[in-house]
Amino acid sequence: MFEFILPNAWLIPLVPVLAFALIGLFLHRWPKISAALSIFSIAIAFILALVIAGGVFSAPAGTVYEFSTRWLDMPGLQVDMGLLIDALTAVMLLVVTTVALLVQIYSLGYMKGDPGIASYYAYQSLFAASMLGLVIANNLGQMFVFWELVGICSYLLIGFWFGKYSARNAAIKAFITNRVGDFGFLLAILFLQIMFGTLNFGELSDSMAGFTNMTILIPVAILLFCGPIGKSAQFPLHVWLPDAMEGPTPVSALIHAATMVAAGVYLVARAFFIFSAVPQAMTVIAVIGGFTALFAATIALTQNDIKRILAYSTLSQLGYMMMAMGIGAMTAGMFHLMTHAFFKSLLFLGAGSVIVAMHEEQDIWKMGGLYKKMPITTWTFIIGALALSGIPPLSGFWSKDEILLGALASGHIGLYIIGAFVAFLTALYMFRLIFVAFFGSNKAGAEKAQENSAVMTVPLIILAAISVVAGLVNSPLMHNAFGHYINSPAGIEPHPSLIIMISSTVIALAGIAMAWLIYQKQVISAEDLKYRFEGIYKVLYHKYYIDEIYAWLGARLVDGMAKVLYWFDIYVVNGFINAIAYVTAITGEVLKFTEDGQVQTYALYMFAGIVLLLVSALYAVYTVLI
């Protein structure tokens, strides 16, 4: 079966595309049929991905399957389309299809009664198809096409409730912010095509082996990384991701876990042979990743919106992944992407369950006591938070520790310290959320909350189970599905470190303990801390005022430049054109008196012209002779 499906792996994105087309063209009036078709299509893609993964992981390590065909052939330009199937592809296919399937099933409950449910499922199908197409692409050009499709789908889904002003603005913000990063990505693609004459990953890898011109390669690698900075919301293009919360919560789970933000990390992994050849680019990736991880984690400490806390957590964990890539631990970064996809989608869907039960309330301080009324949501959410915090033996423990181990093995002590501190902050802000929303004192709005239907809770249970065991696939306890235990730039392959495991666990438990003391036992008053460190609190609560700075720059630079260009257009461009028109009009007014309709007058003009030409010719001859 694997041998049959392998060359037809293009069916994995094609099936959801067909669902999108059928819903959009014919089934829009029947929301239940639309939802069933969308779920059925992603289920088929999931089964195909399972078969592909089974075949890839049973093959010898390092086996790569590639199928390519010429799509466009003309003098000076050849464009190929193809499939690239290896262990990296297989893992991503499983992650995307698993999360997308569970999110779509969960959406049956969350979106119940929404008048736009058919459109919602059409967009969901296209979103999943776009990410799956991106994953199996064997060249950068093809990847860029699906990369942009992912972007437009995120625009449609973030702004799904377009009747809300905030949702429209969030969709536009995400779209424009990503255009900045994608511009650099596109420039890098063009440069690579000019430099090497191909965009195929295998051919580029072979060409890179003997290429030593760093003057050209450094800016190309940095430009290529601009795409992941935007798509994976790294500083300073991170501002769109928290606002993406304006879309339906299942959309947030998909964007934050398995599709859009994962695309940037996947691109770095797929083009790792380019980045790893440029030490300067690796440094940039590591520094931006480490900074984003710390930057976002500190903001999450002060947020009160349950989805926004998770959004900044996603930013922080994406920084973790990028930091791993930058220090050369590509395997660790992708491992964390996989585990994070499961427990973060669990957390977002858990948040959605709470929001439905709380009648759209998202402020954690207006919740409380939910563990009595929503036991399934509560305990699955806690499992997700423990996995995110890195508590053994849950999945996040193995992937987080591998990143910390990679930082030490590659000599990046500073990044290791940042990573360890971020682990502490992660446990602190996640259990702040849990102790306030689930175990805090009952609030009036939480009294009528109750557990949601099975269509919403069963996906939570499945994701919770996966979040417990997913980390074992790349742990020292089992066969390593990713290849090497860790990749480091120096070729070091360190063994698991018991010291790292114990210390990171203690750090995470310390974060949980601090949250318990402050927000559950109230040994330390949260309000006292807030007022004692009021300046710091305000900076963190307002997200370091980055959005305000961008707004100010937009008002001063963009709007200011627009006013200057408006003045230039009105008074310079239009003034010049109007001056020409005025001179032409005056000239016409003067010359019209020379037109009297008399033949004698015209003959006189002709004679005068002949005389003038004759005088000019005689003068020229005289000048030459003299």
PDB file of N, CA and C in Angstrom, residues 35-99:
ATOM      1  N   ALA A  35     -19.836  20.481   6.747  1.00  0.00           N
ATOM      2  CA  ALA A  35     -18.982  20.088   7.863  1.00  0.00           C
ATOM      3  C   ALA A  35     -18.569  18.615   7.739  1.00  0.00           C
ATOM      4  N   ALA A  36     -19.532  17.754   7.387  1.00  0.00           N
ATOM      5  CA  ALA A  36     -19.228  16.328   7.249  1.00  0.00           C
ATOM      6  C   ALA A  36     -18.201  16.089   6.150  1.00  0.00           C
ATOM      7  N   LEU A  37     -18.361  16.785   5.025  1.00  0.00           N
ATOM      8  CA  LEU A  37     -17.423  16.614   3.913  1.00  0.00           C
ATOM      9  C   LEU A  37     -16.025  17.091   4.287  1.00  0.00           C
ATOM     10  N   SER A  38     -15.937  18.222   4.975  1.00  0.00           N
ATOM     11  CA  SER A  38     -14.640  18.757   5.387  1.00  0.00           C
ATOM     12  C   SER A  38     -13.934  17.799   6.346  1.00  0.00           C
ATOM     13  N   ILE A  39     -14.680  17.282   7.330  1.00  0.00           N
ATOM     14  CA  ILE A  39     -14.095  16.347   8.292  1.00  0.00           C
ATOM     15  C   ILE A  39     -13.693  15.046   7.599  1.00  0.00           C
ATOM     16  N   PHE A  40     -14.537  14.571   6.689  1.00  0.00           N
ATOM     17  CA  PHE A  40     -14.227  13.338   5.960  1.00  0.00           C
ATOM     18  C   PHE A  40     -12.951  13.508   5.136  1.00  0.00           C
ATOM     19  N   SER A  41     -12.791  14.661   4.500  1.00  0.00           N
ATOM     20  CA  SER A  41     -11.611  14.890   3.649  1.00  0.00           C
ATOM     21  C   SER A  41     -10.331  14.913   4.468  1.00  0.00           C
ATOM     22  N   ILE A  42     -10.352  15.571   5.625  1.00  0.00           N
ATOM     23  CA  ILE A  42      -9.132  15.619   6.428  1.00  0.00           C
ATOM     24  C   ILE A  42      -8.873  14.271   7.086  1.00  0.00           C
ATOM     25  N   ALA A  43      -9.931  13.484   7.320  1.00  0.00           N
ATOM     26  CA  ALA A  43      -9.740  12.127   7.829  1.00  0.00           C
ATOM     27  C   ALA A  43      -9.037  11.257   6.783  1.00  0.00           C
ATOM     28  N   ILE A  44      -9.421  11.401   5.518  1.00  0.00           N
ATOM     29  CA  ILE A  44      -8.740  10.677   4.443  1.00  0.00           C
ATOM     30  C   ILE A  44      -7.272  11.096   4.374  1.00  0.00           C
ATOM     31  N   ALA A  45      -7.019  12.403   4.468  1.00  0.00           N
ATOM     32  CA  ALA A  45      -5.632  12.895   4.459  1.00  0.00           C
ATOM     33  C   ALA A  45      -4.849  12.321   5.643  1.00  0.00           C
ATOM     34  N   PHE A  46      -5.494  12.211   6.798  1.00  0.00           N
ATOM     35  CA  PHE A  46      -4.841  11.647   7.985  1.00  0.00           C
ATOM     36  C   PHE A  46      -4.460  10.185   7.758  1.00  0.00           C
ATOM     37  N   ILE A  47      -5.361   9.414   7.165  1.00  0.00           N
ATOM     38  CA  ILE A  47      -5.069   8.005   6.890  1.00  0.00           C
ATOM     39  C   ILE A  47      -3.910   7.874   5.906  1.00  0.00           C
ATOM     40  N   LEU A  48      -3.931   8.696   4.856  1.00  0.00           N
ATOM     41  CA  LEU A  48      -2.832   8.671   3.887  1.00  0.00           C
ATOM     42  C   LEU A  48      -1.507   9.053   4.551  1.00  0.00           C
ATOM     43  N   ALA A  49      -1.560  10.045   5.455  1.00  0.00           N
ATOM     44  CA  ALA A  49      -0.351  10.459   6.167  1.00  0.00           C
ATOM     45  C   ALA A  49       0.165   9.341   7.061  1.00  0.00           C
ATOM     46  N   LEU A  50      -0.744   8.592   7.673  1.00  0.00           N
ATOM     47  CA  LEU A  50      -0.332   7.454   8.493  1.00  0.00           C
ATOM     48  C   LEU A  50       0.408   6.410   7.666  1.00  0.00           C
ATOM     49  N   VAL A  51      -0.115   6.133   6.479  1.00  0.00           N
ATOM     50  CA  VAL A  51       0.525   5.153   5.612  1.00  0.00           C
ATOM     51  C   VAL A  51       1.905   5.636   5.187  1.00  0.00           C
ATOM     52  N   ILE A  52       1.984   6.921   4.803  1.00  0.00           N
ATOM     53  CA  ILE A  52       3.270   7.498   4.405  1.00  0.00           C
ATOM     54  C   ILE A  52       4.272   7.419   5.563  1.00  0.00           C
ATOM     55  N   ALA A  53       3.836   7.803   6.762  1.00  0.00           N
ATOM     56  CA  ALA A  53       4.731   7.796   7.921  1.00  0.00           C
ATOM     57  C   ALA A  53       5.192   6.380   8.244  1.00  0.00           C
ATOM     58  N   GLY A  54       4.263   5.418   8.168  1.00  0.00           N
ATOM     59  CA  GLY A  54       4.638   4.042   8.444  1.00  0.00           C
ATOM     60  C   GLY A  54       5.697   3.537   7.487  1.00  0.00           C
ATOM     61  N   GLY A  55       5.551   3.870   6.199  1.00  0.00           N
ATOM     62  CA  GLY A  55       6.547   3.443   5.219  1.00  0.00           C
ATOM     63  C   GLY A  55       7.884   4.125   5.399  1.00  0.00           C
ATOM     64  N   VAL A  56       7.859   5.418   5.696  1.00  0.00           N
ATOM     65  CA  VAL A  56       9.108   6.179   5.848  1.00  0.00           C
ATOM     66  C   VAL A  56       9.883   5.703   7.064  1.00  0.00           C
ATOM     67  N   PHE A  57       9.191   5.515   8.193  1.00  0.00           N
ATOM     68  CA  PHE A  57       9.897   5.149   9.423  1.00  0.00           C
ATOM     69  C   PHE A  57      10.323   3.690   9.450  1.00  0.00           C
ATOM     70  N   SER A  58       9.742   2.869   8.571  1.00  0.00           N
ATOM     71  CA  SER A  58      10.190   1.482   8.481  1.00  0.00           C
ATOM     72  C   SER A  58      11.341   1.325   7.495  1.00  0.00           C
ATOM     73  N   ALA A  59      11.617   2.360   6.700  1.00  0.00           N
ATOM     74  CA  ALA A  59      12.730   2.336   5.753  1.00  0.00           C
ATOM     75  C   ALA A  59      14.033   2.661   6.487  1.00  0.00           C
ATOM     76  N   PRO A  60      15.178   2.389   5.871  1.00  0.00           N
ATOM     77  CA  PRO A  60      16.463   2.737   6.493  1.00  0.00           C
ATOM     78  C   PRO A  60      16.546   4.231   6.791  1.00  0.00           C
ATOM     79  N   ALA A  61      17.225   4.592   7.882  1.00  0.00           N
ATOM     80  CA  ALA A  61      17.363   5.994   8.278  1.00  0.00           C
ATOM     81  C   ALA A  61      17.980   6.813   7.152  1.00  0.00           C
ATOM     82  N   GLY A  62      17.440   7.978   6.938  1.00  0.00           N
ATOM     83  CA  GLY A  62      17.966   8.867   5.898  1.00  0.00           C
ATOM     84  C   GLY A  62      17.372   8.647   4.525  1.00  0.00           C
ATOM     85  N   THR A  63      16.429   7.707   4.388  1.00  0.00           N
ATOM     86  CA  THR A  63      15.809   7.438   3.091  1.00  0.00           C
ATOM     87  C   THR A  63      14.962   8.633   2.660  1.00  0.00           C
ATOM     88  N   VAL A  64      15.123   9.042   1.402  1.00  0.00           N
ATOM     89  CA  VAL A  64      14.384  10.180   0.852  1.00  0.00           C
ATOM     90  C   VAL A  64      13.710   9.729  -0.439  1.00  0.00           C
ATOM     91  N   TYR A  65      12.432  10.042  -0.564  1.00  0.00           N
ATOM     92  CA  TYR A  65      11.687   9.765  -1.783  1.00  0.00           C
ATOM     93  C   TYR A  65      11.337  11.106  -2.429  1.00  0.00           C
ATOM     94  N   GLU A  66      11.649  11.232  -3.719  1.00  0.00           N
ATOM     95  CA  GLU A  66      11.356  12.489  -4.414  1.00  0.00           C
ATOM     96  C   GLU A  66      10.767  12.177  -5.781  1.00  0.00           C
ATOM     97  N   PHE A  67       9.706  12.914  -6.100  1.00  0.00           N
ATOM     98  CA  PHE A  67       9.042  12.788  -7.395  1.00  0.00           C
ATOM     99  C   PHE A  67       8.865  14.193  -7.951  1.00  0.00           C
ATOM    100  N   SER A  68       9.285  14.395  -9.187  1.00  0.00           N
ATOM    101  CA  SER A  68       9.272  15.740  -9.759  1.00  0.00           C
ATOM    102  C   SER A  68       8.833  15.693 -11.208  1.00  0.00           C
ATOM    103  N   THR A  69       8.163  16.742 -11.649  1.00  0.00           N
ATOM    104  CA  THR A  69       7.763  16.861 -13.045  1.00  0.00           C
ATOM    105  C   THR A  69       7.925  18.301 -13.489  1.00  0.00           C
ATOM    106  N   ARG A  70       8.224  18.495 -14.774  1.00  0.00           N
ATOM    107  CA  ARG A  70       8.423  19.835 -15.316  1.00  0.00           C
ATOM    108  C   ARG A  70       7.062  20.488 -15.563  1.00  0.00           C
ATOM    109  N   TRP A  71       6.818  21.586 -14.883  1.00  0.00           N
ATOM    110  CA  TRP A  71       5.536  22.286 -15.012  1.00  0.00           C
ATOM    111  C   TRP A  71       5.599  23.368 -16.085  1.00  0.00           C
ATOM    112  N   LEU A  72       6.733  24.051 -16.170  1.00  0.00           N
ATOM    113  CA  LEU A  72       6.910  25.110 -17.158  1.00  0.00           C
ATOM    114  C   LEU A  72       8.318  25.014 -17.713  1.00  0.00           C
ATOM    115  N   ASP A  73       8.426  24.996 -19.055  1.00  0.00           N
ATOM    116  CA  ASP A  73       9.735  24.875 -19.696  1.00  0.00           C
ATOM    117  C   ASP A  73       9.806  25.863 -20.850  1.00  0.00           C
ATOM    118  N   MET A  74      10.647  26.876 -20.673  1.00  0.00           N
ATOM    119  CA  MET A  74      10.833  27.874 -21.712  1.00  0.00           C
ATOM    120  C   MET A  74      12.279  28.352 -21.656  1.00  0.00           C
ATOM    121  N   PRO A  75      12.777  28.944 -22.730  1.00  0.00           N
ATOM    122  CA  PRO A  75      14.189  29.370 -22.725  1.00  0.00           C
ATOM    123  C   PRO A  75      14.523  30.255 -21.526  1.00  0.00           C
ATOM    124  N   GLY A  76      15.480  29.825 -20.724  1.00  0.00           N
ATOM    125  CA  GLY A  76      15.929  30.597 -19.569  1.00  0.00           C
ATOM    126  C   GLY A  76      15.128  30.366 -18.299  1.00  0.00           C
ATOM    127  N   LEU A  77      14.047  29.579 -18.376  1.00  0.00           N
ATOM    128  CA  LEU A  77      13.234  29.366 -17.184  1.00  0.00           C
ATOM    129  C   LEU A  77      12.604  27.978 -17.213  1.00  0.00           C
ATOM    130  N   GLN A  78      12.925  27.186 -16.207  1.00  0.00           N
ATOM    131  CA  GLN A  78      12.295  25.885 -16.025  1.00  0.00           C
ATOM    132  C   GLN A  78      11.730  25.825 -14.609  1.00  0.00           C
ATOM    133  N   VAL A  79      10.459  25.495 -14.526  1.00  0.00           N
ATOM    134  CA  VAL A  79       9.794  25.430 -13.227  1.00  0.00           C
ATOM    135  C   VAL A  79       9.292  24.013 -13.015  1.00  0.00           C
ATOM    136  N   ASP A  80       9.728  23.393 -11.906  1.00  0.00           N
ATOM    137  CA  ASP A  80       9.324  22.038 -11.579  1.00  0.00           C
ATOM    138  C   ASP A  80       8.308  22.040 -10.444  1.00  0.00           C
ATOM    139  N   MET A  81       7.497  21.021 -10.415  1.00  0.00           N
ATOM    140  CA  MET A  81       6.622  20.750  -9.278  1.00  0.00           C
ATOM    141  C   MET A  81       6.889  19.320  -8.845  1.00  0.00           C
ATOM    142  N   GLY A  82       6.903  19.084  -7.533  1.00  0.00           N
ATOM    143  CA  GLY A  82       7.210  17.738  -7.100  1.00  0.00           C
ATOM    144  C   GLY A  82       6.933  17.502  -5.632  1.00  0.00           C
ATOM    145  N   LEU A  83       7.250  16.302  -5.191  1.00  0.00           N
ATOM    146  CA  LEU A  83       7.044  15.866  -3.814  1.00  0.00           C
ATOM    147  C   LEU A  83       8.380  15.485  -3.203  1.00  0.00           C
ATOM    148  N   LEU A  84       8.551  15.808  -1.945  1.00  0.00           N
ATOM    149  CA  LEU A  84       9.734  15.391  -1.199  1.00  0.00           C
ATOM    150  C   LEU A  84       9.248  14.726   0.078  1.00  0.00           C
ATOM    151  N   ILE A  85       9.460  13.420   0.176  1.00  0.00           N
ATOM    152  CA  ILE A  85       8.985  12.653   1.325  1.00  0.00           C
ATOM    153  C   ILE A  85      10.177  12.087   2.078  1.00  0.00           C
ATOM    154  N   ASP A  86      10.368  12.532   3.301  1.00  0.00           N
ATOM    155  CA  ASP A  86      11.389  11.983   4.191  1.00  0.00           C
ATOM    156  C   ASP A  86      10.834  12.001   5.609  1.00  0.00           C
ATOM    157  N   ALA A  87      11.687  11.725   6.593  1.00  0.00           N
ATOM    158  CA  ALA A  87      11.207  11.663   7.977  1.00  0.00           C
ATOM    159  C   ALA A  87      10.625  12.997   8.427  1.00  0.00           C
ATOM    160  N   LEU A  88      11.256  14.100   8.022  1.00  0.00           N
ATOM    161  CA  LEU A  88      10.756  15.427   8.390  1.00  0.00           C
ATOM    162  C   LEU A  88       9.359  15.654   7.823  1.00  0.00           C
ATOM    163  N   THR A  89       9.173  15.298   6.555  1.00  0.00           N
ATOM    164  CA  THR A  89       7.859  15.438   5.920  1.00  0.00           C
ATOM    165  C   THR A  89       6.825  14.569   6.625  1.00  0.00           C
ATOM    166  N   ALA A  90       7.196  13.318   6.907  1.00  0.00           N
ATOM    167  CA  ALA A  90       6.250  12.383   7.518  1.00  0.00           C
ATOM    168  C   ALA A  90       5.768  12.890   8.883  1.00  0.00           C
ATOM    169  N   VAL A  91       6.686  13.406   9.685  1.00  0.00           N
ATOM    170  CA  VAL A  91       6.308  13.931  11.002  1.00  0.00           C
ATOM    171  C   VAL A  91       5.341  15.093  10.861  1.00  0.00           C
ATOM    172  N   MET A  92       5.648  16.020   9.964  1.00  0.00           N
ATOM    173  CA  MET A  92       4.786  17.186   9.779  1.00  0.00           C
ATOM    174  C   MET A  92       3.418  16.799   9.230  1.00  0.00           C
ATOM    175  N   LEU A  93       3.370  15.833   8.318  1.00  0.00           N
ATOM    176  CA  LEU A  93       2.080  15.381   7.796  1.00  0.00           C
ATOM    177  C   LEU A  93       1.214  14.823   8.912  1.00  0.00           C
ATOM    178  N   LEU A  94       1.813  14.034   9.784  1.00  0.00           N
ATOM    179  CA  LEU A  94       1.059  13.474  10.906  1.00  0.00           C
ATOM    180  C   LEU A  94       0.571  14.565  11.860  1.00  0.00           C
ATOM    181  N   VAL A  95       1.438  15.515  12.171  1.00  0.00           N
ATOM    182  CA  VAL A  95       1.075  16.596  13.090  1.00  0.00           C
ATOM    183  C   VAL A  95      -0.076  17.420  12.524  1.00  0.00           C
ATOM    184  N   VAL A  96       0.051  17.841  11.272  1.00  0.00           N
ATOM    185  CA  VAL A  96      -0.958  18.717  10.673  1.00  0.00           C
ATOM    186  C   VAL A  96      -2.300  18.003  10.551  1.00  0.00           C
ATOM    187  N   THR A  97      -2.302  16.777  10.025  1.00  0.00           N
ATOM    188  CA  THR A  97      -3.571  16.081   9.815  1.00  0.00           C
ATOM    189  C   THR A  97      -4.227  15.695  11.136  1.00  0.00           C
ATOM    190  N   THR A  98      -3.438  15.301  12.137  1.00  0.00           N
ATOM    191  CA  THR A  98      -4.012  14.925  13.439  1.00  0.00           C
ATOM    192  C   THR A  98      -4.686  16.117  14.095  1.00  0.00           C
ATOM    193  N   VAL A  99      -3.964  17.215  14.200  1.00  0.00           N
ATOM    194  CA  VAL A  99      -4.514  18.405  14.855  1.00  0.00           C
ATOM    195  C   VAL A  99      -5.687  18.966  14.057  1.00  0.00           C
TER     196      VAL A  99
END
